[in-house]
Structure formats: C-alpha cells, structure tokens
PDB file of C-alpha atoms in Angstrom:
ATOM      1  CA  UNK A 113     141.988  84.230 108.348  1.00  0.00           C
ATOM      2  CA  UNK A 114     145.953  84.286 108.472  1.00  0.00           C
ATOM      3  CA  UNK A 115     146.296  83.295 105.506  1.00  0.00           C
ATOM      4  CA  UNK A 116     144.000  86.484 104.076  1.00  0.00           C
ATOM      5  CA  UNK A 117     146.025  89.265 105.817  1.00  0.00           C
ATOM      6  CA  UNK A 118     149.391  87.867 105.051  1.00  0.00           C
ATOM      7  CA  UNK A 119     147.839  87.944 101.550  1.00  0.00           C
ATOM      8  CA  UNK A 120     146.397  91.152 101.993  1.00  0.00           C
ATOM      9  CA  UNK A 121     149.973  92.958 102.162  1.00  0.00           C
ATOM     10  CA  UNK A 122     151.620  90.523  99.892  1.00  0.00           C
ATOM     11  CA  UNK A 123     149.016  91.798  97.125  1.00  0.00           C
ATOM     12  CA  UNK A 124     148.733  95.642  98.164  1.00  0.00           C
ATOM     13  CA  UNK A 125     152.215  96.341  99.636  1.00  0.00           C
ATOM     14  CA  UNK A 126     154.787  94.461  97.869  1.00  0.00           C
ATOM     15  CA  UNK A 127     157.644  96.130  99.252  1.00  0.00           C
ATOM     16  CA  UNK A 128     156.753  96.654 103.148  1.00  0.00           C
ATOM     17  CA  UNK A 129     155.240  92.511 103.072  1.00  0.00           C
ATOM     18  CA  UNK A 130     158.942  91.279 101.516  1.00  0.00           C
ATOM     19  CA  UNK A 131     160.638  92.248 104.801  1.00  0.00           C
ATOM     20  CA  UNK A 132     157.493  91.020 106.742  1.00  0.00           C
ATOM     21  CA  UNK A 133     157.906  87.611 108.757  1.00  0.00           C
ATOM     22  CA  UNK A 134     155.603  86.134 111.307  1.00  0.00           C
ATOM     23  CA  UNK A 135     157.150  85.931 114.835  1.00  0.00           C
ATOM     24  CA  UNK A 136     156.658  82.646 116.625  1.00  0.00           C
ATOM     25  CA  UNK A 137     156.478  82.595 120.183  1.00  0.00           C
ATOM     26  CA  UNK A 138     156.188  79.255 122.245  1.00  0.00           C
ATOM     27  CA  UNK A 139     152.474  79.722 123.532  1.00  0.00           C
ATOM     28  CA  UNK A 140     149.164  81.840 122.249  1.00  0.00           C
ATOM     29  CA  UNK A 141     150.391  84.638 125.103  1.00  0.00           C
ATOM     30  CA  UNK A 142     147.733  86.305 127.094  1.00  0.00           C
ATOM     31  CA  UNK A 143     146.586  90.318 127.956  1.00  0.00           C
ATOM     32  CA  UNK A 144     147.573  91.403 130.785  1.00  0.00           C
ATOM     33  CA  UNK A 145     146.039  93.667 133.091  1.00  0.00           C
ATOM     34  CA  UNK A 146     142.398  92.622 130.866  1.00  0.00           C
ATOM     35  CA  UNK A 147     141.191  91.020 127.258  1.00  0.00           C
ATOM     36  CA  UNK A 148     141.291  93.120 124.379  1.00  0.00           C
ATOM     37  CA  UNK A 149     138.202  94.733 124.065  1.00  0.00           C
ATOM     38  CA  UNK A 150     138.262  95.509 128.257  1.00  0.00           C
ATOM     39  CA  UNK A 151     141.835  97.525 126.928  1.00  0.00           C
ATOM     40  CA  UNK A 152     140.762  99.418 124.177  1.00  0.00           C
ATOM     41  CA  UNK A 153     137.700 100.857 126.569  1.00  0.00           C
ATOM     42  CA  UNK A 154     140.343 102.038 128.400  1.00  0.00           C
ATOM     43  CA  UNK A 155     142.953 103.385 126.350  1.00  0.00           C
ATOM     44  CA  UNK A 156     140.810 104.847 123.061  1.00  0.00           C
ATOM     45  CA  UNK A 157     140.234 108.257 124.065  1.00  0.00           C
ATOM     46  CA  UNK A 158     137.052 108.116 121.677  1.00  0.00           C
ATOM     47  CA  UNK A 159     135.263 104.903 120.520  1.00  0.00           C
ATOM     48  CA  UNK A 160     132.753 105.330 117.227  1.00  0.00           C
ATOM     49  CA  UNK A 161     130.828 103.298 115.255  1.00  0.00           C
ATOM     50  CA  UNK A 162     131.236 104.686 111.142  1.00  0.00           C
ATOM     51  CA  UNK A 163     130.281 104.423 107.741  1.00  0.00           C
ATOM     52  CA  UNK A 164     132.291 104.233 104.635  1.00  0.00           C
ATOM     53  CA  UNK A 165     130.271 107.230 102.932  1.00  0.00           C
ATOM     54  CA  UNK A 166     132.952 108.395 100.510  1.00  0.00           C
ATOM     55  CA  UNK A 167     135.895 107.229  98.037  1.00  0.00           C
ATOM     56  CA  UNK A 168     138.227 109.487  96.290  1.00  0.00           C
ATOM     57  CA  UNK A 169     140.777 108.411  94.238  1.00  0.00           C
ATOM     58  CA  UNK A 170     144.352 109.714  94.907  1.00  0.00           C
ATOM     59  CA  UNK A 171     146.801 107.618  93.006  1.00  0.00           C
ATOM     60  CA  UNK A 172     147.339 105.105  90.567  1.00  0.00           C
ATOM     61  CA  UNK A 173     149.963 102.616  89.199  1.00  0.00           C
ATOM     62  CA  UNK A 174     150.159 100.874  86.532  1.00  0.00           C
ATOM     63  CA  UNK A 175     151.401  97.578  86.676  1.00  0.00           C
ATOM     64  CA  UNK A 176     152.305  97.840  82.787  1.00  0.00           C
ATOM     65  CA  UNK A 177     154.324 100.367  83.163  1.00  0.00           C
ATOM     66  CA  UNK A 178     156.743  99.533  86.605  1.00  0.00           C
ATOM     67  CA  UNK A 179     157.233  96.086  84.540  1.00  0.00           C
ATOM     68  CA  UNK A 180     158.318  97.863  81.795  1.00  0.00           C
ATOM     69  CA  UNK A 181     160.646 100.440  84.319  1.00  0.00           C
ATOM     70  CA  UNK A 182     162.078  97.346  86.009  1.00  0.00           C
ATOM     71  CA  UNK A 183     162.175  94.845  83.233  1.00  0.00           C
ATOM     72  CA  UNK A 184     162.510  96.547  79.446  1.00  0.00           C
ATOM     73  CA  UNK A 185     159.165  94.691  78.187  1.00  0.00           C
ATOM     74  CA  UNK A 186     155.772  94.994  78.280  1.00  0.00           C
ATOM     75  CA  UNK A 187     154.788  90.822  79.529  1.00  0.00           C
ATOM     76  CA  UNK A 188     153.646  91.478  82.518  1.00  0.00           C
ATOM     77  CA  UNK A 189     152.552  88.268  84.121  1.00  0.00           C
ATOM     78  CA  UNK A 190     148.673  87.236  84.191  1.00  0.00           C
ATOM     79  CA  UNK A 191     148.213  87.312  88.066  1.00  0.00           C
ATOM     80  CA  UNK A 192     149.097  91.231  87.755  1.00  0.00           C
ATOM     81  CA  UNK A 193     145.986  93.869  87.946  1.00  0.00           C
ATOM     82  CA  UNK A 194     146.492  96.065  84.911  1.00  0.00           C
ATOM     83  CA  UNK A 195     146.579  98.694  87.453  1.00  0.00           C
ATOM     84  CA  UNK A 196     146.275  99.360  91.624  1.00  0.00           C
ATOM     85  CA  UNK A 197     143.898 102.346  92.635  1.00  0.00           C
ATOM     86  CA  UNK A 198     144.438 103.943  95.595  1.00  0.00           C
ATOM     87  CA  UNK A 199     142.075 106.290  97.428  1.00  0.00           C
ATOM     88  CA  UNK A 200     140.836 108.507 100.626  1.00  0.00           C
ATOM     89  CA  UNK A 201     137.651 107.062 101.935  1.00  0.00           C
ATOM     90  CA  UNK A 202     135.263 108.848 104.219  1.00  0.00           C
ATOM     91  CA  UNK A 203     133.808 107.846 107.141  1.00  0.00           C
ATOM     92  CA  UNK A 204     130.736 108.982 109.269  1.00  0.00           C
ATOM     93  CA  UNK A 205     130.219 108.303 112.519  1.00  0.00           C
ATOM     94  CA  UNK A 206     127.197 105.950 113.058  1.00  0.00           C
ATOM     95  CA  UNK A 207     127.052 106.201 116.919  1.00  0.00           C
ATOM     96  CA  UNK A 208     129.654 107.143 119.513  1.00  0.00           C
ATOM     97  CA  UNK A 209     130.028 104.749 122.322  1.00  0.00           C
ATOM     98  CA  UNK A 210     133.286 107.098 123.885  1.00  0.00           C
ATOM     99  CA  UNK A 211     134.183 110.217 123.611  1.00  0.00           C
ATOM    100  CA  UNK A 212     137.621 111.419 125.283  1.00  0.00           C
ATOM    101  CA  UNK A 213     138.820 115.011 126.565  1.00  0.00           C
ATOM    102  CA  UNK A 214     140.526 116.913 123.348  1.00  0.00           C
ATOM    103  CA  UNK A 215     143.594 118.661 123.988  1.00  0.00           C
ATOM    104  CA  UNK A 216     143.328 122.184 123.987  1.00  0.00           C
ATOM    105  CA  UNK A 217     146.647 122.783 122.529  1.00  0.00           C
ATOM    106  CA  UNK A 218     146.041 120.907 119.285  1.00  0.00           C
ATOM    107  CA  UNK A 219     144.223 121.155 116.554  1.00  0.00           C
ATOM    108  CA  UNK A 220     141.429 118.728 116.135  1.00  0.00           C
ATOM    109  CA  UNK A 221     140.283 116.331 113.441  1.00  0.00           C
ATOM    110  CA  UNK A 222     136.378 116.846 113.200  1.00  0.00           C
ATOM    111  CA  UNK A 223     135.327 114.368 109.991  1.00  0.00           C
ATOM    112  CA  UNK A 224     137.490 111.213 109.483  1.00  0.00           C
ATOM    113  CA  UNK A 225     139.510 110.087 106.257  1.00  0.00           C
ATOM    114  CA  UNK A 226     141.589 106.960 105.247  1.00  0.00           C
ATOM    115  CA  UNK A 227     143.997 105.995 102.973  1.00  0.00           C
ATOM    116  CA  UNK A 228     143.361 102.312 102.032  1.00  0.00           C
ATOM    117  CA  UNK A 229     142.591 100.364  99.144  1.00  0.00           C
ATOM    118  CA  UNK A 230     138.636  98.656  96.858  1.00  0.00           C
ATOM    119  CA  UNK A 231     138.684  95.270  97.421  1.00  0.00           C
ATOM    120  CA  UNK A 232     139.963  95.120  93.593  1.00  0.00           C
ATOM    121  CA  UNK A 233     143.905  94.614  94.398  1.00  0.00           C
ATOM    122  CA  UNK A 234     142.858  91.177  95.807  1.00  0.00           C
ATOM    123  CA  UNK A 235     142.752  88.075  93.890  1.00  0.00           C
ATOM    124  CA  UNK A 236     139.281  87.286  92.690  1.00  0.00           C
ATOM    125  CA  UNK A 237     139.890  83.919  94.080  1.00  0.00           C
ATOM    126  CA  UNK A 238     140.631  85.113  97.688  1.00  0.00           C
ATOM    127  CA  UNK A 239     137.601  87.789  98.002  1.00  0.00           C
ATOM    128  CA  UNK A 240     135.499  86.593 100.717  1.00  0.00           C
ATOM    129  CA  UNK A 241     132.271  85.823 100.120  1.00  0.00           C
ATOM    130  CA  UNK A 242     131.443  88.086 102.734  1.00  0.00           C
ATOM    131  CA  UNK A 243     133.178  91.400 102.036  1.00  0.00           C
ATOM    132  CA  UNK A 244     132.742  93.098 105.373  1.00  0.00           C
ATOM    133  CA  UNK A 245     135.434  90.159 106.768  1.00  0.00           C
ATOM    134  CA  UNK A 246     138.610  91.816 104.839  1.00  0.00           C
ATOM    135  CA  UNK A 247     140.638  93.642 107.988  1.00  0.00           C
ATOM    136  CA  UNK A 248     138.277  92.073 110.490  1.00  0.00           C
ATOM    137  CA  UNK A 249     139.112  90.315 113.480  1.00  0.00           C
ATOM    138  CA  UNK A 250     139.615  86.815 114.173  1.00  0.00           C
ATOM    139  CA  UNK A 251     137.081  85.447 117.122  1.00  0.00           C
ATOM    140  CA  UNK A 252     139.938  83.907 118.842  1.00  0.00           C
ATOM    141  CA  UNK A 253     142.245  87.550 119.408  1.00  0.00           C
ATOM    142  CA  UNK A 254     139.173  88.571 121.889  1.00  0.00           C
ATOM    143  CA  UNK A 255     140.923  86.293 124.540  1.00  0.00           C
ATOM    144  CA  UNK A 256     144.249  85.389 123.339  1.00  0.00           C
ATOM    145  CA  UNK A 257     146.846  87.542 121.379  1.00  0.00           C
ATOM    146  CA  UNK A 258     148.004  84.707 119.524  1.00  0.00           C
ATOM    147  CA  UNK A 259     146.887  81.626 117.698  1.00  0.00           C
ATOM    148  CA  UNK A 260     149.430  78.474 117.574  1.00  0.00           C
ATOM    149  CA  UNK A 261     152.269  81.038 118.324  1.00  0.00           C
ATOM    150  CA  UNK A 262     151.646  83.687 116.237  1.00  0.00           C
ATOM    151  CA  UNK A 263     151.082  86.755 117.852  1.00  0.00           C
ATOM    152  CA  UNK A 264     148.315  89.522 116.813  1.00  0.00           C
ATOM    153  CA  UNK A 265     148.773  87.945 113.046  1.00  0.00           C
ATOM    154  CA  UNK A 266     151.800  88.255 111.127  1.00  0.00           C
ATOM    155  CA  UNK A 267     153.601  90.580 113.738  1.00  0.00           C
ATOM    156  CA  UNK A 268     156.881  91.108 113.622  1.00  0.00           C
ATOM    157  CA  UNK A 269     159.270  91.831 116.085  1.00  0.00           C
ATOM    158  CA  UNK A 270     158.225  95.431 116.540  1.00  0.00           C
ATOM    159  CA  UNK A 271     154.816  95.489 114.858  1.00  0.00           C
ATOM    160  CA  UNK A 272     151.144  94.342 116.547  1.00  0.00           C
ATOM    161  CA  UNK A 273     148.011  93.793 114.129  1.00  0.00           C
ATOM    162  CA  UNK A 274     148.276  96.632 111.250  1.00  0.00           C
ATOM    163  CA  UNK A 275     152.029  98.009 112.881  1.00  0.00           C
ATOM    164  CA  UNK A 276     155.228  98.193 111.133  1.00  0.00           C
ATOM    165  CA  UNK A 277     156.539  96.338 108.476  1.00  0.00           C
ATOM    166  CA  UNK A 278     154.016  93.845 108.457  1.00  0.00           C
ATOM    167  CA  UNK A 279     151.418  96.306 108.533  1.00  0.00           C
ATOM    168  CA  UNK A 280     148.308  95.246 105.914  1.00  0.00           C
ATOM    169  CA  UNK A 281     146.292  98.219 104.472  1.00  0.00           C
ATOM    170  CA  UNK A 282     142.815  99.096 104.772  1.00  0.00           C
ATOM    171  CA  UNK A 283     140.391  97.248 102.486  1.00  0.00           C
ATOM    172  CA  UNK A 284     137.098  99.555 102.449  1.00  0.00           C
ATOM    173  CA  UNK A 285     134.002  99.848 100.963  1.00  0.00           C
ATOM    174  CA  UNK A 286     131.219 102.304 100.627  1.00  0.00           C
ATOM    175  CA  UNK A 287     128.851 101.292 103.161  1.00  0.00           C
ATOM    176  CA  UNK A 288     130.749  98.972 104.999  1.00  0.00           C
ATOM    177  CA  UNK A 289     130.055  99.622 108.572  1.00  0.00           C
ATOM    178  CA  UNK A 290     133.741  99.301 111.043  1.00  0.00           C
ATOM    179  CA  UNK A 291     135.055 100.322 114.582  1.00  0.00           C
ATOM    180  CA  UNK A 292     136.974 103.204 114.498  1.00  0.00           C
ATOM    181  CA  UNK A 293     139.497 103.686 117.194  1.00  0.00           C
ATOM    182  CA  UNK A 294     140.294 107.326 117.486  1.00  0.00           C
ATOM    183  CA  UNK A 295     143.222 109.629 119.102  1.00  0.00           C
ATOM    184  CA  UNK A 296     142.629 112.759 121.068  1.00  0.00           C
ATOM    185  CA  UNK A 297     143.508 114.978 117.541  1.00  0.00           C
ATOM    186  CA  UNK A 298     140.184 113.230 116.314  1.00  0.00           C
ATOM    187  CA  UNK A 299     142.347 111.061 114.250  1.00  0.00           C
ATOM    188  CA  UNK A 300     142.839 107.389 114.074  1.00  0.00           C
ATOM    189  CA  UNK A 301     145.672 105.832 115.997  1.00  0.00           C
ATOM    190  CA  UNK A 302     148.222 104.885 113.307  1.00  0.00           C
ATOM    191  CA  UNK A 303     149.722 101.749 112.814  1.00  0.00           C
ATOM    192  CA  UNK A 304     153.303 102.536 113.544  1.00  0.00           C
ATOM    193  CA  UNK A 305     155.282 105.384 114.707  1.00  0.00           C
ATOM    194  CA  UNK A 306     154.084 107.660 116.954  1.00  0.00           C
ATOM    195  CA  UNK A 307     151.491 106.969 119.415  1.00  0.00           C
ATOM    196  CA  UNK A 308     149.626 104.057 118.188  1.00  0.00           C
ATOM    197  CA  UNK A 309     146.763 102.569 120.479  1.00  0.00           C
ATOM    198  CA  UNK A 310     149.179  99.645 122.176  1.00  0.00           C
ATOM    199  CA  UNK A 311     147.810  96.660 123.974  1.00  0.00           C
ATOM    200  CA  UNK A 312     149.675  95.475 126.473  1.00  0.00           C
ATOM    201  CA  UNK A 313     150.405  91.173 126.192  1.00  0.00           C
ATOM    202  CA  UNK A 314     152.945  88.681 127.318  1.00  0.00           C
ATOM    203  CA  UNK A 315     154.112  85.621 125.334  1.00  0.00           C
ATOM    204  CA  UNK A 316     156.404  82.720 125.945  1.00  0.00           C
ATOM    205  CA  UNK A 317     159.836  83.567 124.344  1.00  0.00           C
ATOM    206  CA  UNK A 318     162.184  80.652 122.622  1.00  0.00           C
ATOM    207  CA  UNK A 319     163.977  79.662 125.798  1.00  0.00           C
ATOM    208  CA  UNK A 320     160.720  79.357 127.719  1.00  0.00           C
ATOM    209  CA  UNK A 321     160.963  82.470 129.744  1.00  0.00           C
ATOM    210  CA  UNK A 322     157.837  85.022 129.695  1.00  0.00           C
ATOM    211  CA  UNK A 323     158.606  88.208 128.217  1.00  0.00           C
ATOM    212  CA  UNK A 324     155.693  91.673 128.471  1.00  0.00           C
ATOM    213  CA  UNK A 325     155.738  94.194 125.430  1.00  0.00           C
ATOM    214  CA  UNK A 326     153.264  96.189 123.911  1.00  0.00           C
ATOM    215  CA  UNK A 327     151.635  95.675 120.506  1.00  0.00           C
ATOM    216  CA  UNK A 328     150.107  97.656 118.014  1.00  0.00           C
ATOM    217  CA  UNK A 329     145.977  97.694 117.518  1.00  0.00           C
ATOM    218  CA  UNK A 330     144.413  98.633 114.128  1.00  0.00           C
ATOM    219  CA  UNK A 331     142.344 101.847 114.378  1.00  0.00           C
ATOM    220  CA  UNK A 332     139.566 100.386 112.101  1.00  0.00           C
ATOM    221  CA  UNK A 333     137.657  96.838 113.044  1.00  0.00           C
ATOM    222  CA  UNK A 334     135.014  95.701 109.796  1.00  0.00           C
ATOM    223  CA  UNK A 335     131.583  94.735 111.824  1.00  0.00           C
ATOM    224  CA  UNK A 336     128.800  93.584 110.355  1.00  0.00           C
ATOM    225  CA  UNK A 337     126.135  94.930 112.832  1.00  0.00           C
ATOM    226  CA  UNK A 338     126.304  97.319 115.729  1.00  0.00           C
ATOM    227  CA  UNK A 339     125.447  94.445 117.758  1.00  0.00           C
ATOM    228  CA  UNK A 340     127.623  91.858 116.796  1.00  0.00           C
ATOM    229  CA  UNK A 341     129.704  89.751 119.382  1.00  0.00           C
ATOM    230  CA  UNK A 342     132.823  92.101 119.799  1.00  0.00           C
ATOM    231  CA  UNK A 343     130.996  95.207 119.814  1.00  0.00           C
ATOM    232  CA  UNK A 344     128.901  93.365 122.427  1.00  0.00           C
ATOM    233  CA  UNK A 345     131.717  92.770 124.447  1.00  0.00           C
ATOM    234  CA  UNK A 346     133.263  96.590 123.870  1.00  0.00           C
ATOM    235  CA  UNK A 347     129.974  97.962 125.300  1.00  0.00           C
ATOM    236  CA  UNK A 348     129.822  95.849 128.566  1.00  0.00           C
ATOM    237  CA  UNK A 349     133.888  97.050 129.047  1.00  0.00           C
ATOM    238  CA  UNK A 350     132.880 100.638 128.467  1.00  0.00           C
ATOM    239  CA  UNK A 351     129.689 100.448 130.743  1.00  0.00           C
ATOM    240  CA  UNK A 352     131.866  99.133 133.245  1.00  0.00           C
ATOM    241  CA  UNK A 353     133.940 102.207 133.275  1.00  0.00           C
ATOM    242  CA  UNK A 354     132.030 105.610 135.655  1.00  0.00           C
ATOM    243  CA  UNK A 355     134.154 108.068 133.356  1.00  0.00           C
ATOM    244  CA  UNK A 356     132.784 106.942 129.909  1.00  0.00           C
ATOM    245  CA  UNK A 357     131.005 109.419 128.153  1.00  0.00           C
ATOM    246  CA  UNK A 358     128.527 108.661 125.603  1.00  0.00           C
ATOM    247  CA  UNK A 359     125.932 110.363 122.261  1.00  0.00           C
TER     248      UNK A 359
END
C-alpha cells in the first residue's frame, strides 16, 4: 500500500512528489486522546457516505508537448501517457451518519465537487485489481499512525495523509462509493493550509524522546460497502457520542 501512494504522486504530481520524502520516526507512534476513527467522530463537523455521480473534464496536458517545451524534440519516453486529464467529479451523498451546526456567517457548500484525477495517469501495471483501493486506507492506520516508522504514509515534516508536499491526489471513479469528511462551509477539509481535519498523534523522535503534533486527514476514504470494517468502527465512535445528529 506504501508503495501505491508514493506512486500515486510520483505519477500525477511530478513537481509537489520531487520535494516529497517520507519522515522516519523511531516507533509506529500512537493517537492520543483516541484511535482514528473515535477522532474524526469528534472533530468532522459532518460525516457522509457519497457517490462519484459525475466527471467533468477541466484541463489537460500533453505530455508531447511539455517534452517538447523542456527538451526541443518530440521523443518523449514510452512510460509517458500521451496526455494527463484532469477533472471535477461529483459526489452525492449516500447517507449521512453526522451532520454539524453551519455557521451562520458563511456561505455554505450544499452539493460536493473534487478536483482529482481517472485512474488513467497510473501505470497499467500498478492499477489494483480492485479499483475502489486507490486513496484507501491501510487496515493498520485504524490503531497506529505509523507502520515501521513511517507516519500517516509518506508524511513529511509538516504534512499528515493527503497534506502538504507529499500530498497524493484523488483517484475517482464514477460510482465508486468513499467517506467524505466535510467542514462546516459544506466543503471538504483540505489537505493543507487552512483548517484541515488534524488528528492529533505522538511518535518517537531520533534521540528517543516523544514528541505530540498534529497531522493532516484526507477528506475522502474509498469504501467498498457502507458496512465495511472502518465504517463499522466510525459508527460505534459516533453512536457513542449524545450530540451526534443523524438522516
């Protein structure tokens, strides 16, 4: 699974993945306070299940032609796409499992859209046979923010899972069924910058000594069921908590 999302950004963001370099603590860390699913309940002011409904293509470029730009021929290499499309997807909501108080001073987002990317700027060879895995979660990051050392998955030193520069884009497809994590503008948390959704975690530094810090959550988590094991394990946090409101 590492190896996918490091690939994943290597393939669809050249430039933010060549600055991007997994930071090695000395344990796999742990969540404080609660697990990861126990601290999104908490902290997602609203909690949907969606539907990839829509794509919409927005931009495109051609490999041919940046070779060409950067290198004064037309050769481009074999392992190139002849071209990388980007688009808007649309999502529906499936089922809401939380729904948070909206701020009354801002305007809010009623129907959700994406910027992300077909599974056609990966490799053929490193497609999953099981499409709905691209962007999902590894089992392990339920309990532990790390695996071996790494935390949240190529992170770097100010980026969680889908933050900063080692951020990976979304990989969607019409009627693939994900998590979405969404602010109290009706929008999904971003990955960086302002106001992401932040889990809180605590790793083993170099010299040994524990250091707390925040890191970034993706907004979107690929599921294969509304019942599958994380899901499973969002519900029982959220039923846990008096305040949750449901549809």
């Amino acid at each position: 699974m590492v190896t996918l999302v490091c690939a994943v950004a290597t393939a669809s963001a050249s430039g933010a993945a060549s600055a991007c370099s997994s930071v090695k603590f000395g344990d796999d860390g742990r969540y404080v306070g609660s697990d990861l699913p126990t601290q999104i309940a908490a902290k997602a002011e609203t909690i949907q299940i969606v539907r990839v409904v829509a794509k919409y293509l927005v931009n495109r470029t051609y490999s041919e032609g940046s070779w060409y730009l950067n290198y004064g021929d037309l050769k481009v290499p074999s392992d190139y796409p002849e071209f990388t499309d980007e688009f808007v997807f649309k999502l529906e909501p499936v089922e809401t499992l939380k729904v948070g108080r909206p701020l009354p001073d801002y305007l809010q987002t009623e129907d959700l859209r994406v910027r992300g990317f077909g599974p056609q700027v990966l490799p053929s060879e490193m497609l999953p046979v099981d499409r709905s895995t691209i962007n999902a979660l590894p089992d392990w990051l339920s309990d532990r923010p790390g695996d071996q050392g790494f935390a949240f998955i190529a992170a770097s030193d100010t980026a969680g899972l889908g933050g900063g520069e080692c951020a990976k884009p979304y990989i969607l497809e019409v009627g693939q069924t994900l998590l979405a994590f969404r602010n109290s503008n009706g929008g999904l948390y971003p990955a960086s910058g302002g106001f992401p959704l932040q889990i809180d975690v605590e790793f083993r530094t170099q010299n040994r000594a524990r250091e707390r810090f925040p890191l970034n959550m993706q907004s979107l988590v690929p599921i294969n069921d509304p019942e599958d094991a994380f899901v499973a394990r969002l519900r029982q946090a959220l039923a846990l908590r008096p305040n949750s409101t449901r549809n």
